[in-house]
Amino acid sequence: MDTQEKQRIQTAFQEKMDYDELMNCTRCGFCLPSCPTYVETGRNEVHSPRGRIALMKGLVDGVIEPSEEVKESIDLCLGCRACEPVCPSGVNFGRLLEQARDAIYQSKKPTLPEKVMKGIFLKNIFPQQNRMIGLTGLLSFYQRSGAQKLAQATGVMKLFPETMRTMEKVLPTVPKRAEMKERPRHLQPLHTTRKKKVAFFSGCLMDTMFMKTNDATIKLLQYAGCEIVVPETQACCGALHGHSGELDQAREMAKRNIAAFEEAEVDYIITNAGGCGAFLVEYAHLLKNDPDWDERADRFCAKIKDITRILVELDFHKQPLSLPEQIVTYQDSCHLKNGQKTFMEPRQLLESIAGVKYVEMTDASRCCGSAGIYNIVQSKMSMQILDYKMEQAMNTNAKTIVTANPGCLLQMKLGIEREGLSQVMDAVHIVDFLLAAYERANDNKKATKQVAAAQV
């Protein structure tokens, strides 16, 4: 970093950081054992929440200068927010991290990879769902045309880093472009009376690459007694922008989504991706200084609810649910647990399925190392964290690892592939798992009735 760049970063820290929040940290150290990067770096204080807060405060106070070492510490943070629930002072570390990244990345000259990622993906693709459909449509063509098999057979994939090669193998089968465009916007309950009217936040990646999981979510809500509205003008939640130091663009995404959902007049806004949901509930903080949007953001945030929470509230776990006998474990989505405070509901739903033996893995709520695009930009640390996670999962003897976030899902599939366990273990999003359990139980119920009727 040259002198001018250092000065810009230091000024940005002084302008953007919430100094009162920095001062809330009492340096007690309760956060240390909960931080994956602190543990995995051999208890290096620089890579702990307490250490990072000290660096942020030092920059604001002018005690230390911006450096590559400071940037490395901020970049290496997963943003999992596991430090927040254990903090006796209630420090909102996730907000401080976003402010710090905003200060750094809006003040320094970007590298070429950063320019590409932000210019193409964050600014031009994720905010425009039609472009997301176009991009994932290319991936669908790659998978269906035989190009994927050819790339794997000819060794072309060996040109890419190991993590990306393995990730390419575990990507879901992407729907055709036409399927992604034909999305329902208003649905009624199935086989039951209406209990709630909800809006569904479909997301960007979730409604393209993981469209089948979105379809399963909608079906579960229908079975649970919900009328569902899916606003057409909704957009990407902005989480990747916020976590990458693009807070201004994240605010624009927030405004688009608030406006899109205001007209729906629903009881709740339902999400099925832990990372998206945790960022959506932060809109009130994101727009707190905007007098035109602060109250609208408060109303929006008050309605956000994860799919597992509403299913439990509507007693979905008391309906017939069954699957073939198997051991199942659950990997917490960091942002679902630490951001949305949703922890028991997924477990309650899994434990209600006949045929399923639920076994809690050690450190189920410790980050899996996915963290948005962390497993690409910080691959070494991500794989180190994933190796620990897979060790805990294997100790449960589970056939299925269930999770509640697309990034976690791909990371666990990546771990299964790396361990050579793809023939005996699988990773599944919880809504896909629950839908299979519901439909199997109810198909069995119908079959039993038909047999009884035939015998009469």
Short mmCIF file of C-alpha atoms in Angstrom, two decimals:
data_model
loop_
_atom_site.label_atom_id
_atom_site.label_comp_id
_atom_site.label_asym_id
_atom_site.label_seq_id
_atom_site.Cartn_x
_atom_site.Cartn_y
_atom_site.Cartn_z
CA MET A 1 0.00 0.00 0.00
CA ASP A 2 1.33 3.45 -0.86
CA THR A 3 1.04 6.44 1.50
CA GLN A 4 -2.04 7.91 -0.20
CA GLU A 5 -3.89 4.61 -0.12
CA LYS A 6 -3.10 4.17 3.58
CA GLN A 7 -4.40 7.66 4.29
CA ARG A 8 -7.63 6.99 2.40
CA ILE A 9 -8.21 3.77 4.32
CA GLN A 10 -7.47 5.38 7.70
CA THR A 11 -9.87 8.24 6.94
CA ALA A 12 -12.53 5.78 5.81
CA PHE A 13 -12.21 3.83 9.08
CA GLN A 14 -12.66 7.05 11.06
CA GLU A 15 -15.75 7.96 9.02
CA LYS A 16 -17.45 4.57 8.67
CA MET A 17 -16.76 2.62 11.87
CA ASP A 18 -19.28 2.65 14.73
CA TYR A 19 -16.93 3.72 17.52
CA ASP A 20 -19.48 3.06 20.27
CA GLU A 21 -19.79 -0.53 19.04
CA LEU A 22 -16.00 -0.88 19.03
CA MET A 23 -15.91 0.36 22.62
CA ASN A 24 -18.55 -2.20 23.65
CA CYS A 25 -15.88 -4.90 23.41
CA THR A 26 -14.43 -5.41 26.91
CA ARG A 27 -11.62 -7.68 25.62
CA CYS A 28 -12.87 -10.49 27.88
CA GLY A 29 -12.01 -13.26 25.40
CA PHE A 30 -15.23 -15.26 25.66
CA CYS A 31 -15.39 -15.08 21.86
CA LEU A 32 -12.05 -16.81 21.28
CA PRO A 33 -13.05 -20.52 21.43
CA SER A 34 -16.06 -19.87 19.17
CA CYS A 35 -13.96 -18.37 16.34
CA PRO A 36 -12.93 -20.96 13.69
CA THR A 37 -10.04 -18.88 12.32
CA TYR A 38 -8.62 -18.28 15.81
CA VAL A 39 -8.67 -22.03 16.49
CA GLU A 40 -7.39 -23.09 13.06
CA THR A 41 -4.46 -20.62 13.08
CA GLY A 42 -3.17 -22.05 16.34
CA ARG A 43 -4.90 -19.48 18.54
CA ASN A 44 -3.45 -16.48 16.75
CA GLU A 45 -4.99 -13.43 18.44
CA VAL A 46 -4.83 -11.40 15.23
CA HIS A 47 -7.38 -13.77 13.70
CA SER A 48 -9.85 -13.63 16.58
CA PRO A 49 -12.88 -11.31 16.99
CA ARG A 50 -11.16 -9.54 19.90
CA GLY A 51 -7.99 -9.11 17.86
CA ARG A 52 -9.83 -7.81 14.82
CA ILE A 53 -11.76 -5.30 16.91
CA ALA A 54 -8.44 -4.12 18.40
CA LEU A 55 -7.10 -3.61 14.86
CA MET A 56 -10.22 -1.70 13.81
CA LYS A 57 -10.04 0.55 16.87
CA GLY A 58 -6.32 1.06 16.37
CA LEU A 59 -6.93 2.28 12.83
CA VAL A 60 -9.67 4.67 13.96
CA ASP A 61 -7.51 6.02 16.79
CA GLY A 62 -4.48 6.38 14.51
CA VAL A 63 -2.42 4.08 16.75
CA ILE A 64 -1.67 1.70 13.87
CA GLU A 65 -1.40 2.21 10.12
CA PRO A 66 -3.31 0.28 7.44
CA SER A 67 -1.24 -2.63 6.16
CA GLU A 68 -1.55 -5.85 4.20
CA GLU A 69 -1.44 -7.73 7.52
CA VAL A 70 -4.48 -5.81 8.79
CA LYS A 71 -6.33 -6.44 5.52
CA GLU A 72 -5.43 -10.15 5.71
CA SER A 73 -6.93 -10.38 9.20
CA ILE A 74 -10.18 -8.77 8.06
CA ASP A 75 -10.31 -10.89 4.88
CA LEU A 76 -9.67 -14.16 6.73
CA CYS A 77 -12.75 -13.67 8.91
CA LEU A 78 -15.59 -15.97 7.83
CA GLY A 79 -18.26 -13.53 8.99
CA CYS A 80 -19.99 -16.48 10.67
CA ARG A 81 -20.92 -14.32 13.71
CA ALA A 82 -20.40 -17.22 16.13
CA CYS A 83 -18.77 -14.67 18.44
CA GLU A 84 -22.04 -12.75 18.87
CA PRO A 85 -24.15 -15.23 20.91
CA VAL A 86 -21.30 -15.81 23.38
CA CYS A 87 -20.41 -12.12 23.84
CA PRO A 88 -21.56 -10.88 27.29
CA SER A 89 -21.48 -7.29 26.00
CA GLY A 90 -23.61 -8.04 22.94
CA VAL A 91 -21.10 -6.70 20.41
CA ASN A 92 -22.54 -6.78 16.88
CA PHE A 93 -19.35 -8.04 15.28
CA GLY A 94 -20.98 -8.76 11.90
CA ARG A 95 -21.82 -5.08 11.47
CA LEU A 96 -18.30 -4.02 12.43
CA LEU A 97 -16.85 -6.47 9.92
CA GLU A 98 -19.00 -5.08 7.11
CA GLN A 99 -18.03 -1.51 8.02
CA ALA A 100 -14.33 -2.45 8.06
CA ARG A 101 -14.52 -4.16 4.67
CA ASP A 102 -16.45 -1.21 3.28
CA ALA A 103 -13.70 1.14 4.54
CA ILE A 104 -10.94 -0.98 3.02
CA TYR A 105 -12.43 -1.92 -0.34
CA GLN A 106 -13.92 1.48 -1.13
CA SER A 107 -10.56 3.15 -0.42
CA LYS A 108 -7.91 0.90 -1.96
CA LYS A 109 -7.10 0.23 -5.58
CA PRO A 110 -8.77 -3.08 -6.47
CA THR A 111 -6.82 -5.99 -7.89
CA LEU A 112 -7.82 -7.42 -11.27
CA PRO A 113 -9.74 -10.39 -9.73
CA GLU A 114 -11.58 -7.97 -7.42
CA LYS A 115 -12.49 -5.77 -10.39
CA VAL A 116 -13.83 -8.77 -12.29
CA MET A 117 -15.82 -10.15 -9.36
CA LYS A 118 -17.38 -6.84 -8.39
CA GLY A 119 -17.79 -5.39 -11.87
CA ILE A 120 -19.30 -8.44 -13.51
CA PHE A 121 -21.00 -10.36 -10.71
CA LEU A 122 -21.91 -7.96 -7.89
CA LYS A 123 -22.83 -4.98 -10.05
CA ASN A 124 -24.17 -6.51 -13.25
CA ILE A 125 -25.39 -10.07 -12.65
CA PHE A 126 -26.69 -10.60 -9.09
CA PRO A 127 -28.86 -7.44 -9.09
CA GLN A 128 -30.58 -8.47 -12.36
CA GLN A 129 -32.51 -11.74 -12.16
CA ASN A 130 -32.79 -12.03 -15.95
CA ARG A 131 -29.00 -11.99 -16.13
CA MET A 132 -28.80 -14.58 -13.35
CA ILE A 133 -31.14 -16.77 -15.39
CA GLY A 134 -28.95 -16.25 -18.46
CA LEU A 135 -25.77 -17.18 -16.60
CA THR A 136 -27.20 -20.26 -14.93
CA GLY A 137 -28.80 -21.16 -18.26
CA LEU A 138 -25.27 -21.46 -19.66
CA LEU A 139 -24.41 -23.76 -16.77
CA SER A 140 -27.50 -25.84 -17.56
CA PHE A 141 -26.35 -26.13 -21.19
CA TYR A 142 -22.86 -27.14 -20.01
CA GLN A 143 -24.36 -29.92 -17.88
CA ARG A 144 -26.92 -31.20 -20.43
CA SER A 145 -24.98 -30.91 -23.68
CA GLY A 146 -22.23 -33.34 -22.74
CA ALA A 147 -19.66 -30.56 -22.37
CA GLN A 148 -19.29 -31.32 -18.65
CA LYS A 149 -18.51 -35.00 -19.26
CA LEU A 150 -16.10 -34.03 -22.03
CA ALA A 151 -14.29 -31.50 -19.80
CA GLN A 152 -13.91 -34.12 -17.08
CA ALA A 153 -12.85 -36.90 -19.45
CA THR A 154 -10.23 -34.83 -21.33
CA GLY A 155 -8.63 -33.43 -18.19
CA VAL A 156 -9.54 -29.82 -18.91
CA MET A 157 -10.75 -29.45 -15.32
CA LYS A 158 -7.20 -30.14 -14.10
CA LEU A 159 -6.36 -26.59 -15.19
CA PHE A 160 -8.47 -25.30 -12.29
CA PRO A 161 -7.63 -25.33 -8.55
CA GLU A 162 -8.58 -28.54 -6.69
CA THR A 163 -11.44 -26.94 -4.73
CA MET A 164 -13.07 -25.60 -7.92
CA ARG A 165 -12.65 -28.99 -9.66
CA THR A 166 -14.42 -30.78 -6.83
CA MET A 167 -17.10 -28.08 -6.57
CA GLU A 168 -17.87 -28.51 -10.27
CA LYS A 169 -18.70 -32.17 -9.59
CA VAL A 170 -21.19 -31.45 -6.81
CA LEU A 171 -23.15 -28.60 -8.40
CA PRO A 172 -26.87 -29.37 -8.63
CA THR A 173 -28.44 -30.11 -12.00
CA VAL A 174 -29.58 -26.68 -13.12
CA PRO A 175 -33.06 -26.29 -14.66
CA LYS A 176 -33.46 -25.20 -18.26
CA ARG A 177 -33.69 -21.48 -18.93
CA ALA A 178 -37.39 -21.70 -19.87
CA GLU A 179 -38.17 -23.43 -16.55
CA MET A 180 -36.48 -20.66 -14.61
CA LYS A 181 -38.66 -18.04 -16.30
CA GLU A 182 -41.97 -19.84 -15.73
CA ARG A 183 -42.37 -19.13 -12.02
CA PRO A 184 -45.75 -19.08 -10.19
CA ARG A 185 -46.62 -15.82 -8.41
CA HIS A 186 -49.71 -16.69 -6.35
CA LEU A 187 -50.55 -20.09 -4.87
CA GLN A 188 -53.25 -21.47 -2.57
CA PRO A 189 -52.98 -24.07 0.22
CA LEU A 190 -53.14 -27.78 -0.71
CA HIS A 191 -55.51 -30.22 1.00
CA THR A 192 -56.23 -27.84 3.90
CA THR A 193 -57.81 -24.52 4.82
CA ARG A 194 -55.79 -21.31 4.75
CA LYS A 195 -53.98 -20.62 8.01
CA LYS A 196 -51.61 -17.82 6.97
CA LYS A 197 -50.91 -15.57 4.00
CA VAL A 198 -47.18 -15.31 3.37
CA ALA A 199 -44.80 -13.87 0.81
CA PHE A 200 -41.85 -15.96 -0.34
CA PHE A 201 -38.38 -14.45 -0.76
CA SER A 202 -37.13 -16.53 -3.67
CA GLY A 203 -33.62 -15.08 -3.91
CA CYS A 204 -31.25 -15.06 -6.88
CA LEU A 205 -29.20 -18.27 -6.71
CA MET A 206 -32.04 -20.08 -4.93
CA ASP A 207 -34.47 -19.38 -7.78
CA THR A 208 -32.03 -20.41 -10.48
CA MET A 209 -29.36 -22.94 -9.48
CA PHE A 210 -31.45 -24.25 -6.55
CA MET A 211 -34.86 -23.80 -8.14
CA LYS A 212 -36.02 -27.31 -7.16
CA THR A 213 -35.46 -26.43 -3.50
CA ASN A 214 -37.54 -23.27 -3.95
CA ASP A 215 -40.29 -25.39 -5.52
CA ALA A 216 -40.12 -27.75 -2.54
CA THR A 217 -40.35 -24.79 -0.15
CA ILE A 218 -43.50 -23.51 -1.83
CA LYS A 219 -45.07 -26.96 -1.76
CA LEU A 220 -44.31 -27.37 1.96
CA LEU A 221 -45.92 -24.00 2.67
CA GLN A 222 -48.98 -25.08 0.71
CA TYR A 223 -49.21 -28.36 2.64
CA ALA A 224 -48.85 -26.40 5.89
CA GLY A 225 -51.86 -24.22 5.00
CA CYS A 226 -50.33 -21.08 3.52
CA GLU A 227 -51.51 -18.84 0.73
CA ILE A 228 -48.33 -17.71 -0.98
CA VAL A 229 -47.41 -14.56 -2.89
CA VAL A 230 -44.09 -14.38 -4.77
CA PRO A 231 -43.44 -10.71 -5.70
CA GLU A 232 -42.08 -10.47 -9.22
CA THR A 233 -40.01 -7.30 -8.63
CA GLN A 234 -37.96 -8.71 -5.73
CA ALA A 235 -34.19 -8.91 -6.17
CA CYS A 236 -31.01 -10.39 -4.68
CA CYS A 237 -30.89 -9.83 -0.89
CA GLY A 238 -27.56 -7.96 -1.14
CA ALA A 239 -25.69 -10.19 1.33
CA LEU A 240 -22.74 -10.81 -0.98
CA HIS A 241 -22.51 -7.06 -1.61
CA GLY A 242 -22.62 -6.24 2.10
CA HIS A 243 -20.05 -8.88 3.02
CA SER A 244 -17.72 -7.75 0.21
CA GLY A 245 -17.54 -4.09 1.25
CA GLU A 246 -20.22 -2.83 -1.16
CA LEU A 247 -22.64 -1.42 1.42
CA ASP A 248 -24.03 1.32 -0.83
CA GLN A 249 -25.12 -1.23 -3.40
CA ALA A 250 -26.50 -3.45 -0.61
CA ARG A 251 -28.68 -0.52 0.47
CA GLU A 252 -30.04 -0.19 -3.05
CA MET A 253 -30.93 -3.88 -3.09
CA ALA A 254 -32.62 -3.48 0.29
CA LYS A 255 -34.81 -0.65 -0.99
CA ARG A 256 -35.84 -2.66 -4.03
CA ASN A 257 -36.89 -5.60 -1.89
CA ILE A 258 -38.76 -3.55 0.70
CA ALA A 259 -40.75 -1.84 -2.07
CA ALA A 260 -41.45 -5.20 -3.75
CA PHE A 261 -42.89 -6.80 -0.61
CA GLU A 262 -44.82 -3.83 0.76
CA GLU A 263 -47.71 -4.37 -1.63
CA ALA A 264 -48.16 -8.03 -0.67
CA GLU A 265 -49.92 -7.35 2.68
CA VAL A 266 -48.90 -10.66 4.24
CA ASP A 267 -48.41 -12.08 7.72
CA TYR A 268 -44.81 -13.13 7.11
CA ILE A 269 -42.01 -13.03 4.54
CA ILE A 270 -40.56 -16.54 4.32
CA THR A 271 -36.94 -17.39 3.51
CA ASN A 272 -35.24 -20.75 2.97
CA ALA A 273 -31.59 -19.65 2.88
CA GLY A 274 -29.92 -18.83 6.18
CA GLY A 275 -27.52 -16.32 4.65
CA CYS A 276 -30.24 -14.40 2.83
CA GLY A 277 -32.55 -14.35 5.85
CA ALA A 278 -29.86 -13.03 8.18
CA PHE A 279 -29.11 -10.17 5.81
CA LEU A 280 -32.77 -9.36 5.25
CA VAL A 281 -33.31 -8.86 9.00
CA GLU A 282 -30.40 -6.40 8.94
CA TYR A 283 -32.18 -4.04 6.54
CA ALA A 284 -33.40 -1.95 9.48
CA HIS A 285 -29.82 -1.34 10.57
CA LEU A 286 -28.62 -0.88 6.99
CA LEU A 287 -31.15 1.92 6.39
CA LYS A 288 -31.38 3.38 9.90
CA ASN A 289 -29.98 6.75 8.80
CA ASP A 290 -32.33 7.10 5.83
CA PRO A 291 -35.50 8.94 6.97
CA ASP A 292 -37.41 7.82 3.86
CA TRP A 293 -36.74 4.14 4.49
CA ASP A 294 -36.03 3.48 8.19
CA GLU A 295 -39.66 2.83 9.25
CA ARG A 296 -40.39 0.86 6.10
CA ALA A 297 -37.32 -1.28 6.81
CA ASP A 298 -38.49 -1.90 10.39
CA ARG A 299 -41.85 -3.18 9.15
CA PHE A 300 -40.16 -5.38 6.55
CA CYS A 301 -37.72 -6.93 9.05
CA ALA A 302 -40.48 -7.70 11.55
CA LYS A 303 -42.06 -10.07 9.02
CA ILE A 304 -38.96 -12.13 8.11
CA LYS A 305 -39.25 -15.76 9.18
CA ASP A 306 -37.33 -18.88 8.20
CA ILE A 307 -39.28 -21.74 6.63
CA THR A 308 -38.49 -24.07 9.57
CA ARG A 309 -39.96 -21.62 12.09
CA ILE A 310 -43.27 -21.20 10.34
CA LEU A 311 -43.57 -24.97 9.77
CA VAL A 312 -43.21 -25.58 13.51
CA GLU A 313 -45.64 -22.75 14.31
CA LEU A 314 -48.20 -24.35 12.00
CA ASP A 315 -47.63 -27.80 13.59
CA PHE A 316 -46.27 -29.31 10.38
CA HIS A 317 -44.08 -31.62 12.52
CA LYS A 318 -47.28 -33.20 13.89
CA GLN A 319 -48.36 -34.35 10.45
CA PRO A 320 -47.41 -37.84 9.17
CA LEU A 321 -43.75 -37.77 8.07
CA SER A 322 -41.66 -40.84 7.22
CA LEU A 323 -38.52 -41.93 5.38
CA PRO A 324 -36.54 -45.17 5.08
CA GLU A 325 -34.57 -45.92 8.27
CA GLN A 326 -31.40 -43.87 8.43
CA ILE A 327 -29.16 -41.84 10.74
CA VAL A 328 -29.34 -38.11 10.09
CA THR A 329 -27.28 -35.22 11.42
CA TYR A 330 -27.71 -31.47 11.01
CA GLN A 331 -25.19 -28.78 10.10
CA ASP A 332 -26.32 -25.36 11.32
CA SER A 333 -26.30 -22.48 8.91
CA CYS A 334 -24.23 -19.87 10.82
CA HIS A 335 -26.46 -17.03 9.76
CA LEU A 336 -29.68 -18.91 10.46
CA LYS A 337 -28.52 -19.62 14.02
CA ASN A 338 -26.49 -16.49 14.81
CA GLY A 339 -28.37 -14.01 12.63
CA GLN A 340 -31.98 -15.22 12.72
CA LYS A 341 -31.73 -17.00 16.10
CA THR A 342 -33.27 -20.15 14.61
CA PHE A 343 -31.73 -23.24 16.19
CA MET A 344 -34.24 -25.72 17.64
CA GLU A 345 -36.87 -25.69 14.89
CA PRO A 346 -34.83 -27.61 12.25
CA ARG A 347 -33.98 -30.25 14.84
CA GLN A 348 -37.56 -30.51 16.00
CA LEU A 349 -38.71 -31.13 12.44
CA LEU A 350 -36.04 -33.76 11.76
CA GLU A 351 -36.76 -35.61 15.00
CA SER A 352 -40.45 -35.84 14.06
CA ILE A 353 -39.80 -38.00 10.96
CA ALA A 354 -40.55 -41.69 11.41
CA GLY A 355 -37.59 -43.85 10.35
CA VAL A 356 -35.07 -41.11 11.09
CA LYS A 357 -32.63 -41.43 13.97
CA TYR A 358 -31.30 -37.95 14.64
CA VAL A 359 -27.72 -37.74 15.96
CA GLU A 360 -26.27 -34.34 16.88
CA MET A 361 -22.73 -33.88 15.61
CA THR A 362 -20.08 -32.25 17.78
CA ASP A 363 -19.81 -28.51 17.01
CA ALA A 364 -22.83 -28.63 14.69
CA SER A 365 -23.06 -24.84 14.85
CA ARG A 366 -19.41 -24.24 13.98
CA CYS A 367 -18.97 -22.79 10.48
CA CYS A 368 -18.44 -25.29 7.66
CA GLY A 369 -16.11 -22.89 5.80
CA SER A 370 -18.42 -21.95 2.93
CA ALA A 371 -19.23 -18.35 3.96
CA GLY A 372 -20.45 -17.01 0.61
CA ILE A 373 -17.45 -17.09 -1.71
CA TYR A 374 -14.96 -17.69 1.12
CA ASN A 375 -14.25 -21.25 -0.08
CA ILE A 376 -13.02 -19.73 -3.36
CA VAL A 377 -11.09 -16.66 -2.15
CA GLN A 378 -9.75 -18.29 1.06
CA SER A 379 -9.63 -21.88 -0.14
CA LYS A 380 -6.86 -23.15 2.16
CA MET A 381 -8.53 -22.02 5.38
CA SER A 382 -11.95 -23.08 4.10
CA MET A 383 -10.76 -26.64 3.44
CA GLN A 384 -9.03 -26.77 6.84
CA ILE A 385 -12.33 -25.85 8.51
CA LEU A 386 -14.26 -28.29 6.29
CA ASP A 387 -11.94 -31.17 7.21
CA TYR A 388 -12.78 -30.67 10.89
CA LYS A 389 -16.49 -30.48 10.08
CA MET A 390 -16.42 -33.72 8.06
CA GLU A 391 -14.63 -35.50 10.89
CA GLN A 392 -17.49 -34.58 13.24
CA ALA A 393 -20.12 -35.59 10.66
CA MET A 394 -18.50 -38.97 10.05
CA ASN A 395 -18.39 -39.65 13.79
CA THR A 396 -22.21 -39.66 13.82
CA ASN A 397 -22.36 -42.49 11.24
CA ALA A 398 -25.00 -40.43 9.46
CA LYS A 399 -26.19 -41.34 5.99
CA THR A 400 -27.53 -37.83 5.45
CA ILE A 401 -26.24 -34.40 6.44
CA VAL A 402 -29.09 -31.89 6.46
CA THR A 403 -28.53 -28.14 6.29
CA ALA A 404 -30.52 -24.97 5.62
CA ASN A 405 -28.40 -22.79 3.35
CA PRO A 406 -27.24 -23.31 -0.26
CA GLY A 407 -23.61 -22.44 0.49
CA CYS A 408 -23.51 -24.89 3.40
CA LEU A 409 -25.15 -27.52 1.22
CA LEU A 410 -22.51 -27.25 -1.51
CA GLN A 411 -19.73 -27.16 1.09
CA MET A 412 -20.95 -30.35 2.75
CA LYS A 413 -21.31 -32.04 -0.65
CA LEU A 414 -17.76 -30.89 -1.36
CA GLY A 415 -16.61 -32.44 1.92
CA ILE A 416 -18.36 -35.72 1.15
CA GLU A 417 -16.70 -35.84 -2.29
CA ARG A 418 -13.26 -35.02 -0.82
CA GLU A 419 -13.62 -37.84 1.70
CA GLY A 420 -14.66 -40.33 -1.01
CA LEU A 421 -18.03 -40.94 0.67
CA SER A 422 -20.41 -40.03 -2.16
CA GLN A 423 -21.67 -43.64 -2.37
CA VAL A 424 -22.67 -43.86 1.31
CA MET A 425 -23.44 -40.29 2.40
CA ASP A 426 -25.36 -37.33 1.00
CA ALA A 427 -26.08 -33.71 1.92
CA VAL A 428 -29.62 -32.37 1.53
CA HIS A 429 -31.41 -29.05 2.10
CA ILE A 430 -33.92 -29.43 4.90
CA VAL A 431 -36.94 -28.48 2.78
CA ASP A 432 -36.14 -31.16 0.19
CA PHE A 433 -35.77 -33.67 3.02
CA LEU A 434 -39.05 -32.65 4.66
CA LEU A 435 -41.00 -32.69 1.40
CA ALA A 436 -39.79 -36.23 0.67
CA ALA A 437 -40.84 -37.28 4.19
CA TYR A 438 -44.29 -35.71 3.88
CA GLU A 439 -45.07 -37.08 0.44
CA ARG A 440 -43.79 -40.56 1.31
CA ALA A 441 -45.92 -40.70 4.46
CA ASN A 442 -49.01 -39.47 2.66
CA ASP A 443 -48.48 -41.79 -0.32
CA ASN A 444 -48.26 -44.69 2.15
CA LYS A 445 -51.43 -43.45 3.83
CA LYS A 446 -53.29 -43.41 0.52
CA ALA A 447 -52.03 -46.89 -0.34
CA THR A 448 -53.19 -48.23 3.03
CA LYS A 449 -56.66 -46.76 2.49
CA GLN A 450 -56.85 -48.26 -1.00
CA VAL A 451 -55.90 -51.72 0.32
CA ALA A 452 -58.50 -51.43 3.11
CA ALA A 453 -61.17 -50.38 0.64
CA ALA A 454 -60.31 -53.28 -1.67
CA GLN A 455 -60.58 -55.77 1.19
CA VAL A 456 -64.09 -54.50 2.02
#
